[in-house]
mmCIF file of C-alpha atoms in Angstrom:
data_model
loop_
_atom_site.group_PDB
_atom_site.id
_atom_site.type_symbol
_atom_site.label_atom_id
_atom_site.label_comp_id
_atom_site.label_asym_id
_atom_site.label_seq_id
_atom_site.Cartn_x
_atom_site.Cartn_y
_atom_site.Cartn_z
ATOM 1 C CA ASP L 213 42.915 30.810 -70.500
ATOM 2 C CA ARG L 214 45.027 27.676 -69.776
ATOM 3 C CA ARG L 215 48.141 29.470 -68.582
ATOM 4 C CA GLY L 216 48.231 27.573 -65.296
ATOM 5 C CA LEU L 217 48.552 24.311 -67.219
ATOM 6 C CA ILE L 218 51.476 25.363 -69.459
ATOM 7 C CA GLU L 219 53.614 27.299 -66.980
ATOM 8 C CA ASN L 220 56.412 25.872 -64.860
ATOM 9 C CA ARG L 221 56.661 27.899 -61.641
ATOM 10 C CA ARG L 222 59.397 25.692 -60.182
ATOM 11 C CA ALA L 223 62.362 25.360 -62.553
ATOM 12 C CA SER L 224 64.752 27.950 -63.982
ATOM 13 C CA ALA L 225 64.440 28.954 -67.627
ATOM 14 C CA ALA L 226 67.562 27.000 -68.624
ATOM 15 C CA LEU L 227 66.360 23.822 -66.934
ATOM 16 C CA VAL L 228 62.853 24.187 -68.378
ATOM 17 C CA ALA L 229 64.402 24.366 -71.852
ATOM 18 C CA GLY L 230 66.308 21.157 -71.139
ATOM 19 C CA LEU L 231 63.226 19.390 -69.773
ATOM 20 C CA ASN L 232 61.150 20.464 -72.771
ATOM 21 C CA ALA L 233 63.732 18.873 -75.065
ATOM 22 C CA LEU L 234 64.152 15.744 -72.926
ATOM 23 C CA MET L 235 60.426 15.032 -72.713
ATOM 24 C CA ALA L 236 59.519 15.940 -76.288
ATOM 25 C CA PRO L 237 58.659 12.276 -77.104
ATOM 26 C CA GLY L 238 56.038 12.354 -74.342
ATOM 27 C CA LEU L 239 55.072 9.367 -72.216
ATOM 28 C CA GLU L 240 55.069 6.747 -74.953
ATOM 29 C CA ARG L 241 53.717 3.786 -72.996
ATOM 30 C CA SER L 242 50.913 5.867 -71.529
ATOM 31 C CA GLY L 243 50.171 7.490 -74.875
ATOM 32 C CA LEU L 244 50.409 10.929 -73.271
ATOM 33 C CA PRO L 245 52.099 13.967 -74.810
ATOM 34 C CA VAL L 246 54.229 16.276 -72.668
ATOM 35 C CA PRO L 247 53.632 19.753 -74.114
ATOM 36 C CA PRO L 248 56.469 22.269 -73.776
ATOM 37 C CA VAL L 249 56.030 24.622 -70.845
ATOM 38 C CA GLU L 250 57.079 28.196 -70.166
ATOM 39 C CA ALA L 251 59.396 29.049 -67.281
ATOM 40 C CA LYS L 252 57.707 31.274 -64.686
ATOM 41 C CA ALA L 253 59.767 30.559 -61.569
ATOM 42 C CA ARG L 254 60.897 33.288 -59.160
ATOM 43 C CA GLN L 255 63.416 31.279 -57.142
ATOM 44 C CA GLY L 256 66.588 32.669 -58.695
ATOM 45 C CA CYS L 257 69.213 30.485 -60.364
ATOM 46 C CA LEU L 258 72.248 28.287 -59.780
ATOM 47 C CA LEU L 259 75.332 29.942 -61.258
ATOM 48 C CA LEU L 260 76.956 27.263 -63.422
ATOM 49 C CA PRO L 261 80.147 27.789 -65.431
ATOM 50 C CA LYS L 262 79.625 29.077 -68.949
ATOM 51 C CA GLY L 263 78.613 26.287 -71.304
ATOM 52 C CA GLU L 264 77.526 23.858 -68.566
ATOM 53 C CA GLU L 265 73.914 22.775 -69.049
ATOM 54 C CA PRO L 266 71.610 22.277 -66.025
ATOM 55 C CA LEU L 267 70.406 18.929 -67.416
ATOM 56 C CA GLN L 268 73.235 16.478 -66.724
ATOM 57 C CA LEU L 269 74.035 12.788 -67.168
ATOM 58 C CA LEU L 270 76.072 10.804 -64.627
ATOM 59 C CA PRO L 271 77.619 7.588 -66.018
ATOM 60 C CA VAL L 272 77.002 4.902 -63.388
ATOM 61 C CA ASP L 273 78.185 1.366 -62.840
ATOM 62 C CA PRO L 274 75.285 -0.576 -61.269
ATOM 63 C CA GLU L 275 77.789 -2.296 -58.963
ATOM 64 C CA ARG L 276 79.200 1.004 -57.663
ATOM 65 C CA LEU L 277 76.225 3.318 -58.144
ATOM 66 C CA GLU L 278 75.822 4.428 -54.532
ATOM 67 C CA ALA L 279 79.503 5.334 -54.172
ATOM 68 C CA GLN L 280 79.422 7.277 -57.449
ATOM 69 C CA VAL L 281 76.334 9.244 -56.423
ATOM 70 C CA ALA L 282 77.882 10.082 -53.045
ATOM 71 C CA ALA L 283 81.030 11.260 -54.842
ATOM 72 C CA LEU L 284 78.903 13.488 -57.066
ATOM 73 C CA CYS L 285 77.189 15.019 -54.029
ATOM 74 C CA GLN L 286 80.587 15.719 -52.478
ATOM 75 C CA GLN L 287 81.833 17.308 -55.683
ATOM 76 C CA LEU L 288 78.749 19.523 -55.997
ATOM 77 C CA LEU L 289 79.248 20.841 -52.466
ATOM 78 C CA GLU L 290 82.989 21.405 -52.961
ATOM 79 C CA ARG L 291 82.766 23.158 -56.328
ATOM 80 C CA GLY L 292 81.805 26.471 -54.793
ATOM 81 C CA LEU L 293 78.607 26.768 -56.835
ATOM 82 C CA MET L 294 76.500 29.754 -55.837
ATOM 83 C CA LEU L 295 72.741 30.134 -55.661
ATOM 84 C CA GLN L 296 71.538 33.542 -56.823
ATOM 85 C CA GLN L 297 68.390 34.681 -55.005
ATOM 86 C CA GLY L 298 67.434 38.213 -55.940
ATOM 87 C CA GLU L 299 70.414 40.438 -55.179
ATOM 88 C CA HIS L 300 71.947 37.891 -52.819
ATOM 89 C CA GLN L 301 74.167 34.872 -53.395
ATOM 90 C CA ARG L 302 75.000 31.958 -51.128
ATOM 91 C CA PRO L 303 76.934 28.704 -51.541
ATOM 92 C CA LEU L 304 75.126 25.519 -52.464
ATOM 93 C CA ARG L 305 74.345 23.583 -49.272
ATOM 94 C CA ALA L 306 73.669 19.959 -48.461
ATOM 95 C CA GLY L 307 70.015 20.792 -47.858
ATOM 96 C CA ASP L 308 69.735 21.974 -51.465
ATOM 97 C CA LEU L 309 70.374 18.442 -52.755
ATOM 98 C CA CYS L 310 67.746 15.734 -53.145
ATOM 99 C CA LEU L 311 68.221 12.092 -54.148
ATOM 100 C CA LEU L 312 65.063 10.496 -55.555
ATOM 101 C CA VAL L 313 64.672 6.729 -55.303
ATOM 102 C CA SER L 314 62.014 4.102 -55.962
ATOM 103 C CA ARG L 315 62.447 1.934 -52.868
ATOM 104 C CA HIS L 316 63.563 2.297 -49.274
ATOM 105 C CA ASP L 317 66.432 -0.167 -49.710
ATOM 106 C CA GLN L 318 67.835 2.130 -52.412
ATOM 107 C CA ALA L 319 67.469 5.056 -50.012
ATOM 108 C CA GLU L 320 69.347 3.308 -47.210
ATOM 109 C CA ALA L 321 72.157 2.205 -49.530
ATOM 110 C CA LEU L 322 72.634 5.783 -50.731
ATOM 111 C CA ARG L 323 72.570 7.147 -47.195
ATOM 112 C CA SER L 324 75.235 4.654 -46.167
ATOM 113 C CA ALA L 325 77.448 5.803 -49.053
ATOM 114 C CA LEU L 326 76.913 9.446 -48.083
ATOM 115 C CA GLU L 327 77.850 8.641 -44.497
ATOM 116 C CA HIS L 328 81.136 7.109 -45.684
ATOM 117 C CA ARG L 329 81.998 10.511 -47.149
ATOM 118 C CA GLN L 330 80.850 12.294 -43.985
ATOM 119 C CA LEU L 331 77.938 13.905 -45.799
ATOM 120 C CA PRO L 332 74.745 14.385 -43.749
ATOM 121 C CA SER L 333 71.508 12.945 -45.109
ATOM 122 C CA ARG L 334 67.931 12.453 -44.038
ATOM 123 C CA LEU L 335 65.163 10.168 -45.222
ATOM 124 C CA VAL L 336 62.235 12.514 -45.698
ATOM 125 C CA SER L 337 59.173 11.442 -43.712
ATOM 126 C CA ARG L 338 56.339 13.874 -43.410
ATOM 127 C CA GLY L 339 53.130 14.701 -41.566
ATOM 128 C CA ASP L 340 49.797 15.783 -43.039
ATOM 129 C CA VAL L 341 50.130 19.116 -44.842
ATOM 130 C CA PHE L 342 46.443 19.858 -44.216
ATOM 131 C CA GLU L 343 47.161 20.014 -40.483
ATOM 132 C CA SER L 344 49.764 22.744 -41.028
ATOM 133 C CA PRO L 345 49.411 26.505 -40.449
ATOM 134 C CA GLY L 346 49.871 26.912 -44.200
ATOM 135 C CA ALA L 347 46.634 25.015 -44.836
ATOM 136 C CA ALA L 348 44.863 27.132 -42.220
ATOM 137 C CA ALA L 349 46.025 30.288 -44.011
ATOM 138 C CA LEU L 350 44.821 28.857 -47.323
ATOM 139 C CA GLN L 351 41.419 28.272 -45.706
ATOM 140 C CA ARG L 352 41.243 31.979 -44.878
ATOM 141 C CA LEU L 353 41.986 32.867 -48.498
ATOM 142 C CA LEU L 354 39.379 30.514 -49.985
ATOM 143 C CA ASP L 355 36.748 31.741 -47.530
ATOM 144 C CA ALA L 356 37.536 35.341 -48.486
ATOM 145 C CA LEU L 357 37.472 34.570 -52.216
ATOM 146 C CA ALA L 358 34.070 32.912 -51.783
ATOM 147 C CA SER L 359 32.676 36.071 -50.121
ATOM 148 C CA PRO L 360 34.996 39.033 -50.819
ATOM 149 C CA GLY L 361 32.637 41.560 -49.264
ATOM 150 C CA LEU L 362 32.199 39.956 -45.838
ATOM 151 C CA PRO L 363 34.104 42.028 -43.237
ATOM 152 C CA ASN L 364 34.776 39.128 -40.863
ATOM 153 C CA ARG L 365 36.414 37.098 -43.643
ATOM 154 C CA GLN L 366 38.485 40.095 -44.678
ATOM 155 C CA ARG L 367 39.737 40.482 -41.116
ATOM 156 C CA LEU L 368 40.573 36.800 -40.732
ATOM 157 C CA LEU L 369 42.555 36.919 -43.969
ATOM 158 C CA ALA L 370 44.309 40.143 -42.944
ATOM 159 C CA ALA L 371 45.372 38.542 -39.653
ATOM 160 C CA SER L 372 46.608 35.363 -41.355
ATOM 161 C CA ALA L 373 50.172 34.635 -42.413
ATOM 162 C CA LEU L 374 49.233 35.546 -45.999
ATOM 163 C CA LEU L 375 48.810 39.262 -45.326
ATOM 164 C CA GLY L 376 50.405 39.477 -41.892
ATOM 165 C CA TRP L 377 48.585 42.542 -40.568
ATOM 166 C CA SER L 378 49.240 43.147 -36.893
ATOM 167 C CA ALA L 379 46.396 43.531 -34.397
ATOM 168 C CA ALA L 380 47.152 47.250 -34.235
ATOM 169 C CA GLU L 381 46.991 47.551 -38.035
ATOM 170 C CA ILE L 382 43.633 45.797 -38.153
ATOM 171 C CA ALA L 383 42.202 47.977 -35.405
ATOM 172 C CA ALA L 384 43.468 51.203 -36.997
ATOM 173 C CA ALA L 385 42.730 50.373 -40.650
ATOM 174 C CA PRO L 386 40.442 53.024 -42.184
ATOM 175 C CA PRO L 387 37.420 52.015 -44.302
ATOM 176 C CA GLU L 388 39.369 52.857 -47.457
ATOM 177 C CA ARG L 389 41.903 50.123 -46.718
ATOM 178 C CA TRP L 390 39.180 47.525 -46.222
ATOM 179 C CA ASP L 391 37.481 48.671 -49.423
ATOM 180 C CA ALA L 392 40.744 48.244 -51.306
ATOM 181 C CA LEU L 393 41.162 44.737 -49.895
ATOM 182 C CA ALA L 394 37.585 43.847 -50.866
ATOM 183 C CA LEU L 395 38.196 45.053 -54.433
ATOM 184 C CA GLN L 396 41.437 43.071 -54.626
ATOM 185 C CA LEU L 397 39.689 39.923 -53.404
ATOM 186 C CA ALA L 398 36.822 40.377 -55.861
ATOM 187 C CA ASP L 399 39.320 40.741 -58.700
ATOM 188 C CA LEU L 400 41.210 37.629 -57.607
ATOM 189 C CA ALA L 401 37.936 35.707 -57.273
ATOM 190 C CA SER L 402 37.065 36.583 -60.873
ATOM 191 C CA ARG L 403 40.469 35.310 -62.027
ATOM 192 C CA LEU L 404 40.316 32.084 -60.043
ATOM 193 C CA PRO L 405 38.368 29.946 -62.577
ATOM 194 C CA ARG L 406 40.712 30.950 -65.419
ATOM 195 C CA GLN L 407 44.109 31.122 -63.760
ATOM 196 C CA GLY L 408 43.908 28.621 -60.916
ATOM 197 C CA LEU L 409 44.467 28.835 -57.180
ATOM 198 C CA THR L 410 48.272 28.839 -57.201
ATOM 199 C CA ALA L 411 48.392 31.762 -59.632
ATOM 200 C CA VAL L 412 45.870 33.749 -57.577
ATOM 201 C CA LEU L 413 47.821 32.990 -54.405
ATOM 202 C CA GLY L 414 51.020 34.265 -56.018
ATOM 203 C CA GLN L 415 49.295 37.484 -57.092
ATOM 204 C CA LEU L 416 47.955 38.073 -53.580
ATOM 205 C CA LEU L 417 51.342 37.537 -51.950
ATOM 206 C CA GLY L 418 53.518 39.313 -54.505
ATOM 207 C CA THR L 419 57.277 39.360 -54.206
ATOM 208 C CA ALA L 420 57.241 40.948 -50.747
ATOM 209 C CA GLY L 421 54.788 38.402 -49.366
ATOM 210 C CA LEU L 422 56.763 35.485 -50.753
ATOM 211 C CA ALA L 423 59.945 36.874 -49.210
ATOM 212 C CA ARG L 424 58.225 37.388 -45.847
ATOM 213 C CA LEU L 425 56.842 33.841 -45.783
ATOM 214 C CA SER L 426 60.154 32.344 -46.879
ATOM 215 C CA LEU L 427 61.656 33.606 -43.616
ATOM 216 C CA ARG L 428 59.135 31.568 -41.624
ATOM 217 C CA GLY L 429 60.709 28.168 -42.158
ATOM 218 C CA ARG L 430 58.261 25.650 -43.547
ATOM 219 C CA ALA L 431 55.266 27.995 -43.875
ATOM 220 C CA LEU L 432 55.741 28.826 -47.552
ATOM 221 C CA ALA L 433 56.408 25.220 -48.589
ATOM 222 C CA ASP L 434 53.328 23.948 -46.733
ATOM 223 C CA LEU L 435 51.167 26.727 -48.165
ATOM 224 C CA GLN L 436 52.282 26.034 -51.730
ATOM 225 C CA GLN L 437 51.816 22.284 -51.364
ATOM 226 C CA ALA L 438 48.316 22.658 -49.901
ATOM 227 C CA ALA L 439 47.385 25.101 -52.676
ATOM 228 C CA GLU L 440 48.576 22.682 -55.366
ATOM 229 C CA LEU L 441 46.538 19.844 -53.864
ATOM 230 C CA VAL L 442 43.390 21.973 -53.524
ATOM 231 C CA GLN L 443 43.841 23.270 -57.067
ATOM 232 C CA GLU L 444 44.015 19.674 -58.291
ATOM 233 C CA GLN L 445 40.650 18.950 -56.650
ATOM 234 C CA MET L 446 39.138 22.148 -58.052
ATOM 235 C CA HIS L 447 40.187 21.099 -61.539
ATOM 236 C CA ARG L 448 39.112 17.476 -61.082
ATOM 237 C CA GLN L 449 35.723 18.186 -59.478
ATOM 238 C CA GLY L 450 34.954 21.547 -61.080
ATOM 239 C CA LEU L 451 34.879 23.354 -57.718
ATOM 240 C CA GLY L 452 34.506 27.089 -57.280
ATOM 241 C CA ALA L 453 35.909 29.056 -54.355
ATOM 242 C CA ALA L 454 33.040 28.288 -51.956
ATOM 243 C CA ALA L 455 32.981 24.562 -52.734
ATOM 244 C CA ALA L 456 36.781 24.371 -52.520
ATOM 245 C CA ALA L 457 36.673 26.134 -49.141
ATOM 246 C CA ASP L 458 34.114 23.587 -47.901
ATOM 247 C CA TRP L 459 36.191 20.685 -49.269
ATOM 248 C CA LEU L 460 39.300 21.949 -47.482
ATOM 249 C CA ARG L 461 37.403 22.602 -44.246
ATOM 250 C CA ARG L 462 35.933 19.085 -44.157
ATOM 251 C CA LEU L 463 39.366 17.601 -44.784
ATOM 252 C CA ARG L 464 41.022 19.661 -42.053
ATOM 253 C CA LEU L 465 38.319 18.821 -39.500
ATOM 254 C CA GLU L 466 38.212 15.111 -40.279
ATOM 255 C CA GLU L 467 39.320 13.088 -37.262
ATOM 256 C CA GLN L 468 41.732 10.153 -37.404
ATOM 257 C CA ARG L 469 42.417 10.662 -41.087
ATOM 258 C CA ASP L 470 45.081 8.490 -42.708
ATOM 259 C CA PRO L 471 46.602 10.939 -45.214
ATOM 260 C CA PRO L 472 47.677 9.633 -48.620
ATOM 261 C CA GLU L 473 51.327 10.061 -49.526
ATOM 262 C CA GLU L 474 50.749 13.185 -51.620
ATOM 263 C CA HIS L 475 49.291 14.915 -48.518
ATOM 264 C CA LEU L 476 52.440 14.357 -46.441
ATOM 265 C CA CYS L 477 54.354 17.557 -45.731
ATOM 266 C CA ARG L 478 57.196 18.233 -48.102
ATOM 267 C CA SER L 479 58.738 20.738 -45.675
ATOM 268 C CA ASP L 480 60.024 18.303 -43.060
ATOM 269 C CA ALA L 481 63.298 17.650 -44.851
ATOM 270 C CA ALA L 482 66.195 18.941 -42.787
ATOM 271 C CA GLU L 483 67.748 21.985 -44.396
ATOM 272 C CA SER L 484 71.157 20.876 -43.109
ATOM 273 C CA ALA L 485 71.152 17.452 -44.770
ATOM 274 C CA ILE L 486 70.864 15.910 -48.206
ATOM 275 C CA ALA L 487 67.257 14.814 -48.674
ATOM 276 C CA VAL L 488 66.647 11.217 -49.710
ATOM 277 C CA VAL L 489 63.031 10.614 -50.680
ATOM 278 C CA THR L 490 60.995 8.137 -52.689
ATOM 279 C CA VAL L 491 59.508 9.452 -55.912
ATOM 280 C CA HIS L 492 56.031 8.577 -54.599
ATOM 281 C CA ARG L 493 56.549 10.980 -51.706
ATOM 282 C CA SER L 494 58.149 13.667 -53.832
ATOM 283 C CA LYS L 495 54.936 14.926 -55.445
ATOM 284 C CA GLY L 496 54.809 18.650 -54.733
ATOM 285 C CA LEU L 497 58.441 18.758 -53.579
ATOM 286 C CA GLU L 498 61.094 20.994 -55.095
ATOM 287 C CA TYR L 499 64.850 21.254 -54.560
ATOM 288 C CA PRO L 500 67.579 23.329 -56.215
ATOM 289 C CA VAL L 501 69.450 20.148 -57.206
ATOM 290 C CA VAL L 502 67.764 16.802 -57.887
ATOM 291 C CA ILE L 503 69.678 13.587 -58.609
ATOM 292 C CA CYS L 504 67.802 10.564 -59.997
ATOM 293 C CA PRO L 505 70.196 7.591 -59.836
ATOM 294 C CA HIS L 506 67.734 4.780 -60.610
ATOM 295 C CA LEU L 507 65.403 5.873 -63.423
ATOM 296 C CA TRP L 508 67.212 3.493 -65.793
ATOM 297 C CA ARG L 509 65.671 0.604 -63.881
ATOM 298 C CA ALA L 510 62.296 -0.932 -64.812
ATOM 299 C CA PRO L 511 59.584 -2.598 -62.691
ATOM 300 C CA LYS L 512 60.183 -6.308 -62.261
ATOM 301 C CA PRO L 513 57.747 -8.764 -63.909
ATOM 302 C CA ALA L 514 56.264 -11.675 -61.973
ATOM 303 C CA ARG L 515 59.004 -14.080 -60.887
ATOM 304 C CA SER L 516 59.196 -17.568 -62.316
ATOM 305 C CA GLY L 517 56.867 -19.881 -60.446
ATOM 306 C CA ALA L 518 55.337 -17.019 -58.472
ATOM 307 C CA GLN L 519 51.628 -17.093 -57.712
ATOM 308 C CA ARG L 520 49.613 -13.990 -56.971
ATOM 309 C CA LEU L 521 46.387 -14.200 -55.026
ATOM 310 C CA GLY L 522 43.768 -11.724 -56.132
ATOM 311 C CA ARG L 523 44.783 -10.164 -59.441
ATOM 312 C CA ARG L 524 42.564 -7.265 -60.482
ATOM 313 C CA TRP L 525 42.533 -6.977 -64.280
ATOM 314 C CA THR L 526 40.321 -6.342 -67.307
ATOM 315 C CA PRO L 527 39.989 -9.406 -69.560
ATOM 316 C CA PRO L 528 39.962 -8.800 -73.341
ATOM 317 C CA GLY L 529 36.538 -7.829 -74.618
ATOM 318 C CA GLN L 530 35.249 -6.782 -71.196
ATOM 319 C CA ALA L 531 34.547 -3.206 -70.172
ATOM 320 C CA GLN L 532 34.894 -3.624 -66.410
ATOM 321 C CA PRO L 533 37.805 -4.994 -64.365
ATOM 322 C CA ARG L 534 37.359 -8.081 -62.253
ATOM 323 C CA LEU L 535 39.182 -9.750 -59.381
ATOM 324 C CA ASP L 536 40.476 -13.258 -60.049
ATOM 325 C CA LEU L 537 41.627 -15.013 -56.896
ATOM 326 C CA HIS L 538 43.871 -17.691 -58.414
ATOM 327 C CA LEU L 539 45.912 -16.919 -61.522
ATOM 328 C CA ASN L 540 49.188 -18.445 -62.647
ATOM 329 C CA PRO L 541 51.203 -15.702 -64.416
ATOM 330 C CA HIS L 542 52.713 -18.169 -66.908
ATOM 331 C CA TRP L 543 49.740 -19.610 -68.771
ATOM 332 C CA GLY L 544 46.160 -18.918 -69.860
ATOM 333 C CA PRO L 545 44.261 -15.970 -68.397
ATOM 334 C CA GLY L 546 46.904 -15.584 -65.703
ATOM 335 C CA ARG L 547 49.558 -14.826 -68.289
ATOM 336 C CA ALA L 548 47.333 -12.205 -69.929
ATOM 337 C CA ALA L 549 46.577 -10.671 -66.534
ATOM 338 C CA ALA L 550 50.279 -10.590 -65.625
ATOM 339 C CA ALA L 551 51.148 -8.914 -68.940
ATOM 340 C CA GLN L 552 48.435 -6.329 -68.359
ATOM 341 C CA HIS L 553 49.736 -5.701 -64.859
ATOM 342 C CA GLN L 554 53.317 -5.350 -66.091
ATOM 343 C CA GLY L 555 52.189 -2.892 -68.772
ATOM 344 C CA ALA L 556 50.432 -0.820 -66.117
ATOM 345 C CA GLN L 557 53.584 -0.876 -63.973
ATOM 346 C CA LEU L 558 55.690 0.362 -66.891
ATOM 347 C CA GLN L 559 53.213 3.179 -67.475
ATOM 348 C CA GLU L 560 53.337 4.105 -63.795
ATOM 349 C CA ALA L 561 57.153 4.079 -63.868
ATOM 350 C CA GLU L 562 57.007 6.451 -66.827
ATOM 351 C CA ARG L 563 54.697 8.836 -64.999
ATOM 352 C CA LEU L 564 56.857 8.702 -61.867
ATOM 353 C CA ALA L 565 59.931 9.486 -63.967
ATOM 354 C CA TYR L 566 58.137 12.620 -65.144
ATOM 355 C CA VAL L 567 57.370 13.535 -61.531
ATOM 356 C CA ALA L 568 60.988 12.937 -60.525
ATOM 357 C CA CYS L 569 62.483 15.033 -63.305
ATOM 358 C CA THR L 570 60.160 17.948 -62.601
ATOM 359 C CA ARG L 571 61.150 18.261 -58.910
ATOM 360 C CA ALA L 572 64.350 20.166 -59.774
ATOM 361 C CA GLN L 573 64.586 23.953 -59.634
ATOM 362 C CA HIS L 574 68.044 24.540 -61.122
ATOM 363 C CA LEU L 575 69.993 21.318 -61.760
ATOM 364 C CA LEU L 576 68.823 17.811 -62.688
ATOM 365 C CA VAL L 577 71.230 14.857 -62.810
ATOM 366 C CA LEU L 578 70.160 11.529 -64.309
ATOM 367 C CA GLY L 579 72.107 8.365 -63.548
ATOM 368 C CA TRP L 580 72.695 6.296 -66.717
ATOM 369 C CA PRO L 581 74.606 2.995 -67.082
ATOM 370 C CA GLY L 582 74.515 3.043 -70.874
ATOM 371 C CA GLU L 583 71.964 1.619 -73.284
ATOM 372 C CA GLN L 584 73.293 -1.937 -72.997
ATOM 373 C CA ARG L 585 73.023 -2.051 -69.195
ATOM 374 C CA ALA L 586 69.794 -0.086 -68.788
ATOM 375 C CA GLU L 587 66.902 -2.388 -67.927
ATOM 376 C CA PRO L 588 64.385 -3.104 -70.732
ATOM 377 C CA GLY L 589 61.245 -1.031 -70.354
ATOM 378 C CA ASN L 590 62.911 1.723 -68.314
ATOM 379 C CA PRO L 591 61.397 5.207 -68.748
ATOM 380 C CA LEU L 592 64.626 7.006 -69.691
ATOM 381 C CA THR L 593 65.544 5.202 -72.914
ATOM 382 C CA PRO L 594 62.902 6.863 -75.160
ATOM 383 C CA TRP L 595 63.969 10.284 -73.879
ATOM 384 C CA LEU L 596 67.725 9.807 -74.075
ATOM 385 C CA ALA L 597 67.553 8.241 -77.544
ATOM 386 C CA GLN L 598 66.991 11.693 -79.056
ATOM 387 C CA ALA L 599 69.810 13.436 -80.863
ATOM 388 C CA ASP L 600 71.165 16.857 -79.888
ATOM 389 C CA LEU L 601 69.793 16.953 -76.341
ATOM 390 C CA PRO L 602 71.145 19.872 -74.261
ATOM 391 C CA LEU L 603 72.766 17.339 -71.949
ATOM 392 C CA HIS L 604 75.973 17.898 -69.983
ATOM 393 C CA PRO L 605 77.962 14.662 -69.439
ATOM 394 C CA ILE L 606 79.632 14.422 -66.033
ATOM 395 C CA GLU L 607 83.203 13.135 -66.127
ATOM 396 C CA ALA L 608 83.373 10.211 -63.703
ATOM 397 C CA ALA L 609 87.157 10.604 -63.467
ATOM 398 C CA ALA L 610 86.701 14.114 -62.067
ATOM 399 C CA LEU L 611 84.701 12.906 -59.052
ATOM 400 C CA PRO L 612 86.425 12.729 -55.647
ATOM 401 C CA PRO L 613 88.118 9.317 -55.261
ATOM 402 C CA PRO L 614 86.912 6.707 -52.752
ATOM 403 C CA GLY L 615 88.159 7.228 -49.236
ATOM 404 C CA GLN L 616 88.372 11.009 -49.588
ATOM 405 C CA PRO L 617 85.918 12.473 -47.059
ATOM 406 C CA SER L 618 84.194 15.713 -47.800
ATOM 407 C CA THR L 619 85.963 18.921 -46.835
ATOM 408 C CA SER L 620 82.830 20.977 -47.408
ATOM 409 C CA ARG L 621 80.910 22.400 -44.488
ATOM 410 C CA CYS L 622 78.020 23.712 -46.574
ATOM 411 C CA TRP L 623 75.275 22.449 -44.272
#
């Protein structure tokens, strides 16, 4: 059962259909296919006008890109678009928008353009998700899945944010209620190897649990991010519930740990401001609207005359990489090493483009300067070269003109 690997639990059905079409060529430079996925999200939908696709293309002029993106953000907030969440609707807010960039200078330029239109923004910078209450609650679940019949682990799980039993409920719970919980945990433990941790977590919480946690600010986001990261380790290392619980416990108790970027909390973005975040830090993030202004750019090759000290590369005919301390990128082995490095950078840019495009829940906007102005080797060209993509072109002339500050107060 590989359902956890072919389901998208983030994006709406309409956006998943668009992403499946966009990424049908796969990651060509990496030689990796991108199989179509099935939409399994529960986050509602963004109500777009009839005929408007959720995968959209913004024509950009590289010289005016930041101003054009800020104008698009203003237009999105002034259009009166509504987010449908269950039986409730609310207007699209600034905190629903995310701008994904490659570098911090791109982030600051975009934030400056947003400020000119009086739109709030925040550069997302996060703490360690494994120090969050969400990770502590996940620890309770893994411990209980490892030993479903142990009463003390049942009680710790019941008292956690996942089940939310009060002290009075725990004290008054009859044996039948504990037996039912033990049976539920045993069933979930049996499903864990086949369905994955995130699926099991969703089944434990159910719709009511998800709604309850969503009212607790960052708790749900931290819990989901920690679960995704633990699930990745379970898949990579072949861990069962007990081993995964031990792995998480060691990580949480480790002192003076320098967390990698993917462990930084995705929940610290201000809900009242447009999030601006690097693609590297976006892994695990999700936003109703994601705008990618710079995916048409490509990594820069070594500059003319530049020297690089300590190039790690794999020479032709050798199985293992080596570190060469002095290589000129323009001749001999140095040129081969530089070409290998550039190829690896292009592959990484392709993978990061995939990450960026899959952060959106309801609407994805790609900036595009046209084929002639897009940088050679950029990750978008192979995708956009396809015919008949379900792609909605944004009319640049319809964007708010320069000097017109936002009238929206959706933040």
